Short mmCIF file of C-alpha atoms and ligand atoms in Angstrom, two decimals:
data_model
loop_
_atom_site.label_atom_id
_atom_site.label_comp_id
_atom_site.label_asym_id
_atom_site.label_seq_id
_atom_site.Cartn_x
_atom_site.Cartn_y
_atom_site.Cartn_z
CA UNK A 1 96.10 142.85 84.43
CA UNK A 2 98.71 141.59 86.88
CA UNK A 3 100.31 138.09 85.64
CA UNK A 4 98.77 135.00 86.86
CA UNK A 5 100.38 133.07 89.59
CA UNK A 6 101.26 129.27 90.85
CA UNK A 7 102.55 127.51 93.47
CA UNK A 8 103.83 123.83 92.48
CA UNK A 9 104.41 121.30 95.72
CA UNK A 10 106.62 118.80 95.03
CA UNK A 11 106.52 114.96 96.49
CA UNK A 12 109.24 112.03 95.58
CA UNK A 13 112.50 111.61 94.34
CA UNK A 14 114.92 113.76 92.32
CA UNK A 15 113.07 113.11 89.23
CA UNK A 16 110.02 115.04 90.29
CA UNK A 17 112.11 117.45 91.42
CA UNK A 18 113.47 118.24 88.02
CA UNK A 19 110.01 117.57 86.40
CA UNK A 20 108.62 120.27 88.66
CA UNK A 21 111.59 122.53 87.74
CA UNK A 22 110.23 121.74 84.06
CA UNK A 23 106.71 122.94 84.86
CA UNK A 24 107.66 126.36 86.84
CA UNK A 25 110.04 126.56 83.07
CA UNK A 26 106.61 125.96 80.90
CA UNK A 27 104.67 127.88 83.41
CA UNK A 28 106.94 130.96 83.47
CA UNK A 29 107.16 130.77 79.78
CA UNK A 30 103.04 131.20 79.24
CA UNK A 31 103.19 134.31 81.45
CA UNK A 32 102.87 132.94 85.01
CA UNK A 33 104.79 134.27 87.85
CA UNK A 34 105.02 131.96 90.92
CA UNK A 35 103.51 132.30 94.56
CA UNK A 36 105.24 131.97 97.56
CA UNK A 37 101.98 130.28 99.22
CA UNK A 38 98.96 128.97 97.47
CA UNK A 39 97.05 130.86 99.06
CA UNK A 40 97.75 133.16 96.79
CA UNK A 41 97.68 130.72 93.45
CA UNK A 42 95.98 131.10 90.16
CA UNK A 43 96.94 127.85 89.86
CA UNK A 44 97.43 125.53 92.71
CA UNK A 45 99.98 122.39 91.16
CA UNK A 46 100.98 119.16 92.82
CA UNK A 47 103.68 116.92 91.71
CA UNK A 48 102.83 113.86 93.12
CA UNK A 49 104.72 110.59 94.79
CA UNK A 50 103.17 107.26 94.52
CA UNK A 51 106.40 104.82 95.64
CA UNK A 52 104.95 104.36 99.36
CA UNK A 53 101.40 104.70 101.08
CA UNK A 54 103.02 107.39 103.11
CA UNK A 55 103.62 109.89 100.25
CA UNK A 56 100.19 109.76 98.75
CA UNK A 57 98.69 110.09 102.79
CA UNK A 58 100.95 113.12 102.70
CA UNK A 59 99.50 114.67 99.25
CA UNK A 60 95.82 113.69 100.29
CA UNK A 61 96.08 116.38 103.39
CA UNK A 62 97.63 118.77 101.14
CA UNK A 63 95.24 117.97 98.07
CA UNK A 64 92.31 118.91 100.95
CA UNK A 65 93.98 122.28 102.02
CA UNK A 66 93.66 123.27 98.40
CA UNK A 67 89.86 122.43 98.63
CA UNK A 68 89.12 124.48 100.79
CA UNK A 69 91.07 127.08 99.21
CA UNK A 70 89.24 126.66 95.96
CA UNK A 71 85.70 126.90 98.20
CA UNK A 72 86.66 130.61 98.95
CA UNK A 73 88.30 131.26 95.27
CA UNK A 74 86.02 129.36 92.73
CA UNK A 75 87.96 131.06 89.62
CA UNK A 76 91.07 129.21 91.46
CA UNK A 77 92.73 125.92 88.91
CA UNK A 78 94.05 122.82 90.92
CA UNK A 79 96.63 120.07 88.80
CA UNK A 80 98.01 117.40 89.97
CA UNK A 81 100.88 115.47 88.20
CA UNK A 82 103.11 112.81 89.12
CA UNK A 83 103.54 109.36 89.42
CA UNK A 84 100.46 109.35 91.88
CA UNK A 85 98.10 110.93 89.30
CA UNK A 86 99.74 108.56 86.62
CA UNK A 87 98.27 105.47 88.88
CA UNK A 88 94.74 106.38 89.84
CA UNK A 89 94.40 107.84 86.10
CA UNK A 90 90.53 109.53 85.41
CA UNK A 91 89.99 107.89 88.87
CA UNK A 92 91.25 110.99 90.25
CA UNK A 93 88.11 112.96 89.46
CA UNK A 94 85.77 111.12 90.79
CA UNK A 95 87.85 110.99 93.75
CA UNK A 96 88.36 114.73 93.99
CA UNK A 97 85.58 116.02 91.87
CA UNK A 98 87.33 119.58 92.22
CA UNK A 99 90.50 118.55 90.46
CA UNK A 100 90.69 120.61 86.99
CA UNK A 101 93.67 118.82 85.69
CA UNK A 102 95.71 115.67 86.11
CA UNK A 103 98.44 114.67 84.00
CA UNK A 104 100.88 111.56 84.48
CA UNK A 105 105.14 112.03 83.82
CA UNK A 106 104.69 111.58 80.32
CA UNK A 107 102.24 114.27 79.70
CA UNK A 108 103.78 117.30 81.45
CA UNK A 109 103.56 119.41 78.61
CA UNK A 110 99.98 119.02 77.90
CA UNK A 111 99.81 121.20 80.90
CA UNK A 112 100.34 124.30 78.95
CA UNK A 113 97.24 123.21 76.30
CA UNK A 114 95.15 122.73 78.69
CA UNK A 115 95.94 126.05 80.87
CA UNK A 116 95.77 128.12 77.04
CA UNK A 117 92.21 126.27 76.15
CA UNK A 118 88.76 127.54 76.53
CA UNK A 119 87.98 124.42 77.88
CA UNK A 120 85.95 124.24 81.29
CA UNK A 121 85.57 120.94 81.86
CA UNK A 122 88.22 118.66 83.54
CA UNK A 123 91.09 116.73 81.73
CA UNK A 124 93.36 113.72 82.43
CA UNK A 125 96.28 113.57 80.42
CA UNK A 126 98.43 110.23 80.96
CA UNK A 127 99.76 109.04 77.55
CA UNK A 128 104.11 107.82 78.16
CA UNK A 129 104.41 110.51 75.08
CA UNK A 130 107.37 112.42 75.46
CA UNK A 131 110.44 113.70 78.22
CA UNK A 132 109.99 116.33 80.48
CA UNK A 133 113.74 117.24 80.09
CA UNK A 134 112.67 118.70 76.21
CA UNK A 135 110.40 121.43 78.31
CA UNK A 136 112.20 125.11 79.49
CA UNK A 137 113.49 124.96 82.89
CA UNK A 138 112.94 127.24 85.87
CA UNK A 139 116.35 125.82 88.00
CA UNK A 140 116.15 126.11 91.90
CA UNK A 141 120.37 126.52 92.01
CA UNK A 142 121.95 128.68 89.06
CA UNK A 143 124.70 126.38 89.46
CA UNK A 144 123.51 122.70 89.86
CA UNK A 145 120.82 121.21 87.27
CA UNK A 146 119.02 118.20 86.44
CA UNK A 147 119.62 116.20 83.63
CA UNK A 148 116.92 113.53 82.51
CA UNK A 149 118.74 111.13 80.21
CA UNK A 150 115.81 107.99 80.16
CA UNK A 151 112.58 107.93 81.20
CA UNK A 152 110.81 104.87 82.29
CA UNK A 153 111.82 101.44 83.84
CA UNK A 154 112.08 98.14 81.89
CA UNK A 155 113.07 95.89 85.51
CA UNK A 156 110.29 94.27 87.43
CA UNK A 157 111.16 94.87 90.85
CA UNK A 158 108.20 92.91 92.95
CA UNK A 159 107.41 95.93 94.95
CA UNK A 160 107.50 98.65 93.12
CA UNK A 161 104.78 100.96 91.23
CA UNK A 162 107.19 102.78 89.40
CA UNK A 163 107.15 100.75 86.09
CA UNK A 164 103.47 101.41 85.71
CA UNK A 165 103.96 105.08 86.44
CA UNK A 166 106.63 106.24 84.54
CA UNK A 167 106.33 103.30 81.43
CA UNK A 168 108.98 101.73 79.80
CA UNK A 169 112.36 103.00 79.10
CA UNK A 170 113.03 105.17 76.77
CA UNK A 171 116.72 107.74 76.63
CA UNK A 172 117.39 110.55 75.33
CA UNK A 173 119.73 110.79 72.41
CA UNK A 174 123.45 111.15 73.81
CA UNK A 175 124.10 113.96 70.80
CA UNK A 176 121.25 116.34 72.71
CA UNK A 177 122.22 115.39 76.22
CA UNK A 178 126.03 116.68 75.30
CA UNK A 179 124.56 120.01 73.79
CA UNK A 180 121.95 120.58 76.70
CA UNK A 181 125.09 120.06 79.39
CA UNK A 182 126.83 122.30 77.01
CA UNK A 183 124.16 124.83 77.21
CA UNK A 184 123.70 124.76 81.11
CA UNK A 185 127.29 125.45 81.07
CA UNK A 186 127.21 128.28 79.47
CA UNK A 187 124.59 129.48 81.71
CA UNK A 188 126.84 129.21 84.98
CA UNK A 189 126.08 125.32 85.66
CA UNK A 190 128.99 123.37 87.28
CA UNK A 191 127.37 120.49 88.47
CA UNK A 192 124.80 118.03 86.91
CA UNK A 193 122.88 115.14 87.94
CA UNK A 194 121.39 112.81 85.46
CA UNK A 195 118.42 110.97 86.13
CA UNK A 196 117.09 107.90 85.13
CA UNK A 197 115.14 105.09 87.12
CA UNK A 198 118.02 102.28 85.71
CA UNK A 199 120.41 105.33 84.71
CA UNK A 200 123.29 102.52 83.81
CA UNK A 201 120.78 100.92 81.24
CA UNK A 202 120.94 104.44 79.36
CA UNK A 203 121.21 103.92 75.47
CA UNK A 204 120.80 100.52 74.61
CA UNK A 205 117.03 101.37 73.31
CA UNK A 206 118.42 103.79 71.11
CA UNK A 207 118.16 103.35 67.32
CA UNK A 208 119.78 103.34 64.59
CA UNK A 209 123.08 103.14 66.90
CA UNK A 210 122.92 102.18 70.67
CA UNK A 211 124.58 104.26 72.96
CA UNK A 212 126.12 102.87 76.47
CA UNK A 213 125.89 104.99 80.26
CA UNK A 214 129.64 104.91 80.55
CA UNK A 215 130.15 106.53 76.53
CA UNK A 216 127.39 108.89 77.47
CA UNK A 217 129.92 109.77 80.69
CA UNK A 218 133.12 110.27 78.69
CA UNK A 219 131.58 112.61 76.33
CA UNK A 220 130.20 114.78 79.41
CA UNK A 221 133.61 115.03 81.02
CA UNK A 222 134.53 116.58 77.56
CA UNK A 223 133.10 119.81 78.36
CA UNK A 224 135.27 122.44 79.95
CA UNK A 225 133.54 123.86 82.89
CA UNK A 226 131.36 120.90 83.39
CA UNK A 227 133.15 120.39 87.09
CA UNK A 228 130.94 117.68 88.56
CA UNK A 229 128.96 115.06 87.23
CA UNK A 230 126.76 112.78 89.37
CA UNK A 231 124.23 110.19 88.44
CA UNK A 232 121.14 108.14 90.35
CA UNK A 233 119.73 105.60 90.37
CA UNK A 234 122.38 102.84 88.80
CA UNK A 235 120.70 99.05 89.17
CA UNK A 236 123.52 96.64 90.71
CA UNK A 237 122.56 94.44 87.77
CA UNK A 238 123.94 96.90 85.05
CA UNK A 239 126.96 98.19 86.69
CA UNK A 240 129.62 97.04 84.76
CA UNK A 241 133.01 97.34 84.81
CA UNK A 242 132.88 100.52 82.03
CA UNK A 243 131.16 102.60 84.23
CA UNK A 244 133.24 101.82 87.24
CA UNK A 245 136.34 102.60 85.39
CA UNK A 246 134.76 105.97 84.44
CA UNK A 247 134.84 106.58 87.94
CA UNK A 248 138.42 106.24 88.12
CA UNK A 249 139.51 107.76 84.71
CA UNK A 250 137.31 110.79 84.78
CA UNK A 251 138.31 113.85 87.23
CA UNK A 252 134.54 114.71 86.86
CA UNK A 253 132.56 111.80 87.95
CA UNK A 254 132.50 111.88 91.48
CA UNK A 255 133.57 109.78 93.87
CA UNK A 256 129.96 108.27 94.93
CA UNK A 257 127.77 105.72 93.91
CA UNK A 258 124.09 105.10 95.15
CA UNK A 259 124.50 101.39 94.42
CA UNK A 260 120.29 100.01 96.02
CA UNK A 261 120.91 96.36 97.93
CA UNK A 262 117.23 96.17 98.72
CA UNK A 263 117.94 93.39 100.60
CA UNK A 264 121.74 91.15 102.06
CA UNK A 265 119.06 87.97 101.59
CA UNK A 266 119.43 86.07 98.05
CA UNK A 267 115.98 84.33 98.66
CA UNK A 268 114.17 88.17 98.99
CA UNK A 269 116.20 89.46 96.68
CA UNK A 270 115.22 86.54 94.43
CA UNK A 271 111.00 87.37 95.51
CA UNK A 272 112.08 90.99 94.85
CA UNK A 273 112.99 89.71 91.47
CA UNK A 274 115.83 91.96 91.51
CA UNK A 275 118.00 89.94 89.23
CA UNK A 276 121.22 89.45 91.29
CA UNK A 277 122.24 87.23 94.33
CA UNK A 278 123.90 88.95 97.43
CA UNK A 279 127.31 87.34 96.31
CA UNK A 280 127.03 89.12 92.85
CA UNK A 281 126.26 92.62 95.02
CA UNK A 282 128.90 91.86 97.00
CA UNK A 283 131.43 91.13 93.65
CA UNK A 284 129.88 94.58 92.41
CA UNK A 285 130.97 96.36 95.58
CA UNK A 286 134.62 94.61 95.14
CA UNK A 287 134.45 95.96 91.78
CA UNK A 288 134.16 99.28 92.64
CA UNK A 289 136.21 99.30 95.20
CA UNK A 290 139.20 97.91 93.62
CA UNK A 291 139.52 100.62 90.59
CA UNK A 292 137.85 103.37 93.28
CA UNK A 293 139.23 102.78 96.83
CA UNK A 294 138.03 105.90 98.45
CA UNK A 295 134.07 105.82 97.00
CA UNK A 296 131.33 106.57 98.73
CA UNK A 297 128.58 103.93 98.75
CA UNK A 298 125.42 104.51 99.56
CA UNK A 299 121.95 102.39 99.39
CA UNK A 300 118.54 101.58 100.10
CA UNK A 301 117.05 99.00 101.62
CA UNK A 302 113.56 97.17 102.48
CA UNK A 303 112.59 95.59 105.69
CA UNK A 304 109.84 94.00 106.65
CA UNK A 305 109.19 92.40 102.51
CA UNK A 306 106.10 89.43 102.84
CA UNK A 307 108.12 86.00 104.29
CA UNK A 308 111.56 88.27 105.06
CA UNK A 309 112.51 86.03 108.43
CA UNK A 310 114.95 86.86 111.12
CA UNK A 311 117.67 84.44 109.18
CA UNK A 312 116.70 87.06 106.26
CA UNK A 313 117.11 90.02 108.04
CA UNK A 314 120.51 88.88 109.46
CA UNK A 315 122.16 88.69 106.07
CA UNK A 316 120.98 92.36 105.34
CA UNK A 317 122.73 93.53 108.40
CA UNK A 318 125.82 91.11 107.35
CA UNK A 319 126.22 93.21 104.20
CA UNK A 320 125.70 96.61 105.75
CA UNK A 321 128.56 95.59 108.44
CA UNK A 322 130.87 94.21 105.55
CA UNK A 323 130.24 97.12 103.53
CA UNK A 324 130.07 100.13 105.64
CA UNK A 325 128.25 102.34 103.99
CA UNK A 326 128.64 105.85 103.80
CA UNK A 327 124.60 106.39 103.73
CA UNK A 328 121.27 104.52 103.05
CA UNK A 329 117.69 105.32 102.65
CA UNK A 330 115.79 102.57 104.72
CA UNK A 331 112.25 101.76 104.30
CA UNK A 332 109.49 99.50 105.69
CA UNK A 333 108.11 97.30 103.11
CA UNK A 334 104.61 99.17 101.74
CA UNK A 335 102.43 97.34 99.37
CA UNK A 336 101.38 99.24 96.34
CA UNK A 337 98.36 98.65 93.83
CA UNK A 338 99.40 96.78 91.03
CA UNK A 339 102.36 95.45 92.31
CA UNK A 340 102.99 91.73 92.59
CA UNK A 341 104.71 91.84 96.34
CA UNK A 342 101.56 93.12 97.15
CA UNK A 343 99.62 90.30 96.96
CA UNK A 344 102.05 88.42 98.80
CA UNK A 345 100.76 86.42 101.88
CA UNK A 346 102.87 88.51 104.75
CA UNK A 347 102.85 87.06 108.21
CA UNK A 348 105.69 89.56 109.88
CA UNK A 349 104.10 91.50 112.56
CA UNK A 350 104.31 95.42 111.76
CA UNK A 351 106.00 95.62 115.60
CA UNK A 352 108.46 93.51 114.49
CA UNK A 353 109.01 95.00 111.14
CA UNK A 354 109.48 98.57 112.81
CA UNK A 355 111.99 96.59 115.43
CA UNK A 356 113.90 95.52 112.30
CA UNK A 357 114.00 98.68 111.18
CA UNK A 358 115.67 100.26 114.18
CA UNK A 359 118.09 97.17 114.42
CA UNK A 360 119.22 98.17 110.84
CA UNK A 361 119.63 101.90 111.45
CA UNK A 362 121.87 101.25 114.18
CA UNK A 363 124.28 99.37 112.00
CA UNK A 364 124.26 101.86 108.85
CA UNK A 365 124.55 104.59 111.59
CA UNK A 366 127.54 102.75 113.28
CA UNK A 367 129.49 101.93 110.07
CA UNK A 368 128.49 105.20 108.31
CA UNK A 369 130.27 107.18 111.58
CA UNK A 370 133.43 104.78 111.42
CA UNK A 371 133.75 105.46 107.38
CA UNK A 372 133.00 109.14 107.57
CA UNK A 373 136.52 109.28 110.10
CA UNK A 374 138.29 108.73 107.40
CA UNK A 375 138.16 112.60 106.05
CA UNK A 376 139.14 114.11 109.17
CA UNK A 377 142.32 115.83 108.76
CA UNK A 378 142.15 115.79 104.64
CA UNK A 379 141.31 119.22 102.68
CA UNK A 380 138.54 118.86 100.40
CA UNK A 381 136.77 120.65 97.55
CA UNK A 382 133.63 121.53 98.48
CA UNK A 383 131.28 122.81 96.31
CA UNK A 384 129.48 125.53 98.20
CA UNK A 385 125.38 125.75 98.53
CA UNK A 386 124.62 128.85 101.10
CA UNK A 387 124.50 129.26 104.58
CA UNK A 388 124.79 126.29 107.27
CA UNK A 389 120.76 125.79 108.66
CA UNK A 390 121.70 125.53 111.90
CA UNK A 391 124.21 128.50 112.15
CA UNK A 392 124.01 130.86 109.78
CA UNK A 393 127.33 132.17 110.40
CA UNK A 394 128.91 129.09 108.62
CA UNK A 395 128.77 127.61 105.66
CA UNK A 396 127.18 124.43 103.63
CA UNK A 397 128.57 122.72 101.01
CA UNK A 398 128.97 119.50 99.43
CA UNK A 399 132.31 117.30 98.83
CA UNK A 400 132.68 114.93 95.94
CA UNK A 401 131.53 112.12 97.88
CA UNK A 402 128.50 113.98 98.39
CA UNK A 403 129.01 114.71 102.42
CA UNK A 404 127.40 118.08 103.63
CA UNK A 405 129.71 119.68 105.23
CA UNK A 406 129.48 122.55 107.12
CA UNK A 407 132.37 124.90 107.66
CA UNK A 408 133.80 128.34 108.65
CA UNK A 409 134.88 130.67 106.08
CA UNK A 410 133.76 133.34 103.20
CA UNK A 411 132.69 132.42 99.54
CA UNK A 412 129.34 132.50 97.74
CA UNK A 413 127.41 129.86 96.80
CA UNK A 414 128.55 128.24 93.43
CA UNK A 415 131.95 128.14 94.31
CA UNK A 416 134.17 125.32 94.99
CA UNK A 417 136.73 125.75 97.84
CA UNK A 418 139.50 123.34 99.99
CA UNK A 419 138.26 122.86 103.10
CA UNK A 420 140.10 121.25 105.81
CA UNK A 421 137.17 118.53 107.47
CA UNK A 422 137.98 118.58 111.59
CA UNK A 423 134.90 116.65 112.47
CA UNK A 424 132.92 113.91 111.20
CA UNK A 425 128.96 112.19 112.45
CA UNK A 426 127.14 109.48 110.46
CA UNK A 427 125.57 112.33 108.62
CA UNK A 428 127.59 115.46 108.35
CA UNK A 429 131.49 116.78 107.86
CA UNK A 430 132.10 119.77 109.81
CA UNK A 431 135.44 121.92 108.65
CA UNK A 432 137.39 125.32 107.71
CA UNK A 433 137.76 127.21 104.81
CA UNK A 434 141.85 127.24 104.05
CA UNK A 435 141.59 130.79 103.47
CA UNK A 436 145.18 131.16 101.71
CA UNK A 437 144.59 128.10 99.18
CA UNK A 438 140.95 129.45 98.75
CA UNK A 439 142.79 132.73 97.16
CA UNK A 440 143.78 130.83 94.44
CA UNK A 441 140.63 128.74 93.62
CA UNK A 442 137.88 129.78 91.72
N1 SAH B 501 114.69 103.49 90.39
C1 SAH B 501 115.36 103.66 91.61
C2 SAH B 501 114.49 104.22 92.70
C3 SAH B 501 113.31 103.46 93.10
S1 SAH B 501 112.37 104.15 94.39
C4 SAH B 501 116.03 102.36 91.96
O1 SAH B 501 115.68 101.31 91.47
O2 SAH B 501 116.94 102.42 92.75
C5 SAH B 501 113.50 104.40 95.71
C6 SAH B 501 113.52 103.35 96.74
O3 SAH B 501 112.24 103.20 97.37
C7 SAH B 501 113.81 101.95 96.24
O4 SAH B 501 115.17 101.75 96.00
C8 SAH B 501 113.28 101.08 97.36
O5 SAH B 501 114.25 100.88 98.35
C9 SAH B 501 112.14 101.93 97.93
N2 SAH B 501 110.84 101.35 97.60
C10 SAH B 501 110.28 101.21 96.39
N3 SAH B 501 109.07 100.61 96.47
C11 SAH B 501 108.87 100.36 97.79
C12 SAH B 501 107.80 99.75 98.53
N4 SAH B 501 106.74 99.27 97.93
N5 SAH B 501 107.92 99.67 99.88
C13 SAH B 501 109.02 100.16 100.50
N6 SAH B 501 110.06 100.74 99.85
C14 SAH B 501 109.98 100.84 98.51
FE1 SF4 B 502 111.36 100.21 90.73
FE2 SF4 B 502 113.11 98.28 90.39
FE3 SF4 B 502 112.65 99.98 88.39
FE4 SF4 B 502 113.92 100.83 90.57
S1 SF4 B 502 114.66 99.27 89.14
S2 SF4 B 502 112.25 101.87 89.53
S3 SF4 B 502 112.98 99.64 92.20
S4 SF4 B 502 111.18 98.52 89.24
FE1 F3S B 503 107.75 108.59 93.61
FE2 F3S B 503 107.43 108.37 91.03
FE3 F3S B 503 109.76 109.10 92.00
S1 F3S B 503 106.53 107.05 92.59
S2 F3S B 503 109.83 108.04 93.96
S3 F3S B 503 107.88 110.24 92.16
S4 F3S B 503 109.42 107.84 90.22
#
């Protein structure tokens, strides 16, 4: 009998991405072999995305396109996981009576029960019982991995719906995170990311002895061969000076920091209950900047939150002006179920919210082009990833600061090699291989 088969789509942020590396691992490991389409799945999986109405609009068209492929294939299983699953709970099958199984962040592994059961009737799974980082992995680049060090979020952001999907906090053990990054080492890894939601909160739930983010940093840079070591998200609250100077001791932690603003306003920020004024953001960034002078800062940002006025708004284009970053992730203010922001009365006009929106983009695009200048003529290690995608005849890679470049020259991916950057947008680097120096690099 040929092996069975799935297809996993993945929604959200880099932590579904590695828990959806973790259920190809599991999968793989009960027999399965995966599908390039699901039209041709045993087992048709979605990893789901709750943080903004758009992502679950997105799953609910692709959650219907598995319907219908289930109506020709009967025999066919359909999962969904996620943060999305995690916050509609058993709701989910009376919502989508052909849903088999459903299974929140914390459950991942209960996956594999259910798939090795006799059972024919349909289970939910959503206990916060254990970390998808203990399952095998199935890793999408042999040389870049995943590393979840905490699951969970203790902070009460106004807006958000992670907390009640992912639980509290809870990390991992810093003895088992230095032996897995030892072990995906030895299996051709040179670059890690560790995930958390608060990733510079790491350790202090730990018992009998607490553990801090900036220790747990230090003891990766140990390992030989560990090359690059990147992190997300940190909470501007918790980034203390430690970790900054970890940045600035440590050849291995790159030069970037996703440090979230939210919002330049101290009054939102204050409704956002995100715990710190703009002035102590702004201290942060000085922080950084001092012990790090060449970092890359990037962010994320909210417009449009309930009673956000223009006087608001200003002060959130103030900061991104003053403190030009490198990148941001901007989004329109989406109320989610549960969340306290969401019953907030909100009298801003969606027109005006989307105006806001393109105000902002402006800025981060202006001061994100001026900042990027700044590598143009320097040669920089680039850690390459494959062909460019919009020539094929060059390159794509990544510097420390996290800038895709793309760049003439010959290497494979995996490698990291000097590049000389000629050109610079708000997005991208653009460069050449230094062929001679490249002889000599690994
Ligand atoms: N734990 C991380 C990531 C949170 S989700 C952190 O705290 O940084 C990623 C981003 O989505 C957030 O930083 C925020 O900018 C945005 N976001 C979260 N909830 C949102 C909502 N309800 N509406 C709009 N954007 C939201
Ligand atoms: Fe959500 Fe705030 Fe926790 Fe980030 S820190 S996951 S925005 S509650
Ligand atoms: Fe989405 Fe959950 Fe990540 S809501 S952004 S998948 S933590």
């Amino acid at each position: 009998m040929a092996a069975k088969r799935y297809h996993v789509t993945t929604f959200g942020c880099q932590m579904n991405e590695h828990d959806s590396e973790r259920m190809k691992g599991m999968l793989e490991s009960l027999g399965y072999a995966e599908a390039g389409d699901p039209a041709d799945a045993d087992l048709i999986l979605f990893n789901t995305c709750s943080i903004r109405e758009k992502a679950d609009e997105r799953f609910i068209a692709h959650l219907n396109q598995a319907k219908a492929l289930k109506a020709k294939d009967p025999e066919r299983l359909i999962g969904v996981g996620g943060c999305w699953a995690q916050s509609v709970k058993e709701e989910v099958f009376r919502q989508f009576p052909f849903v088999d199984v459903a299974f929140g962040p914390g459950q991942v592994h209960k996956l594999a029960e259910f798939l090795t059961s006799d059972s024919l009737t349909a289970q939910g799974y959503f206990e916060f019982e254990g970390f998808t980082g203990h399952l095998p992995a199935r890793r999408e680049r042999r040389y870049q991995a995943w590393m979840q060090i905490s699951v969970g979020c203790n902070c009460r952001c106004s807006y958000c719906i992670v907390p009640s999907t992912r639980g509290r906090e809870v990390s991992r053990p810093p003895a088992e995170l230095v032996e897995e990054a030892r072990g995906l080492v030895a299996d051709g890894v040179r670059e890690v990311t560790l995930l958390g939601q608060n990733v510079n909160a790491y350790g202090r739930d730990l018992r009998p002895e607490r553990a801090s983010f900036s220790q747990l940093l230090y003891a990766l840079a140990e390992i030989d061969g560990l090359d690059r070591i990147r992190y997300t998200s940190p909470h501007p609250k918790d980034m203390r000076e430690d970790v900054i100077r970890a940045h600035a001791e440590l050849d291995a932690v790159m030069p970037h920091i996703h440090l979230p603003l939210q919002s330049g306003s101290t009054r939102i920020l204050k409704a956002m209950r995100r715990t710190y004024s703009r002035e102590r953001y702004m201290d942060r960034v000085a922080l950084i900047r001092e012990h790090v002078p060449d970092v890359a800062l990037t962010t994320d940002i909210i417009v449009g939150f309930p009673g956000e006025t223009e006087a608001d708004f200003q002060e959130t284009l103030e900061v991104v002006e003053e403190v030009g970053y490198d990148g941001a992730f901007t989004f329109i203010f989406s109320p989610r179920r549960g969340t306290e922001a969401a019953e907030l009365p909100d009298d801003v006009p969606h027109e005006e919210k989307v105006e806001r929106m393109q105000r902002l983009v402006e800025v981060v695009q202006r001061r994100a082009h001026e900042r990027a200048q700044r590598f143009v003529g320097r040669t920089m290690d680039v850690l390459v990833e494959g062909p460019s995608r919009n020539d094929p005849d060059r390159l794509r890679g990544r510097t420390g600061h996290n800038k895709v470049v793309n760049f003439s020259g010959l290497a494979q991916p995996g490698q990291i090699v000097p590049v000389e950057i000629t050109g610079a947008t708000s997005q991208t680097l653009t460069g050449e291989m230094s062929l001679l120096s490249a002889l000599a690099t690994s």
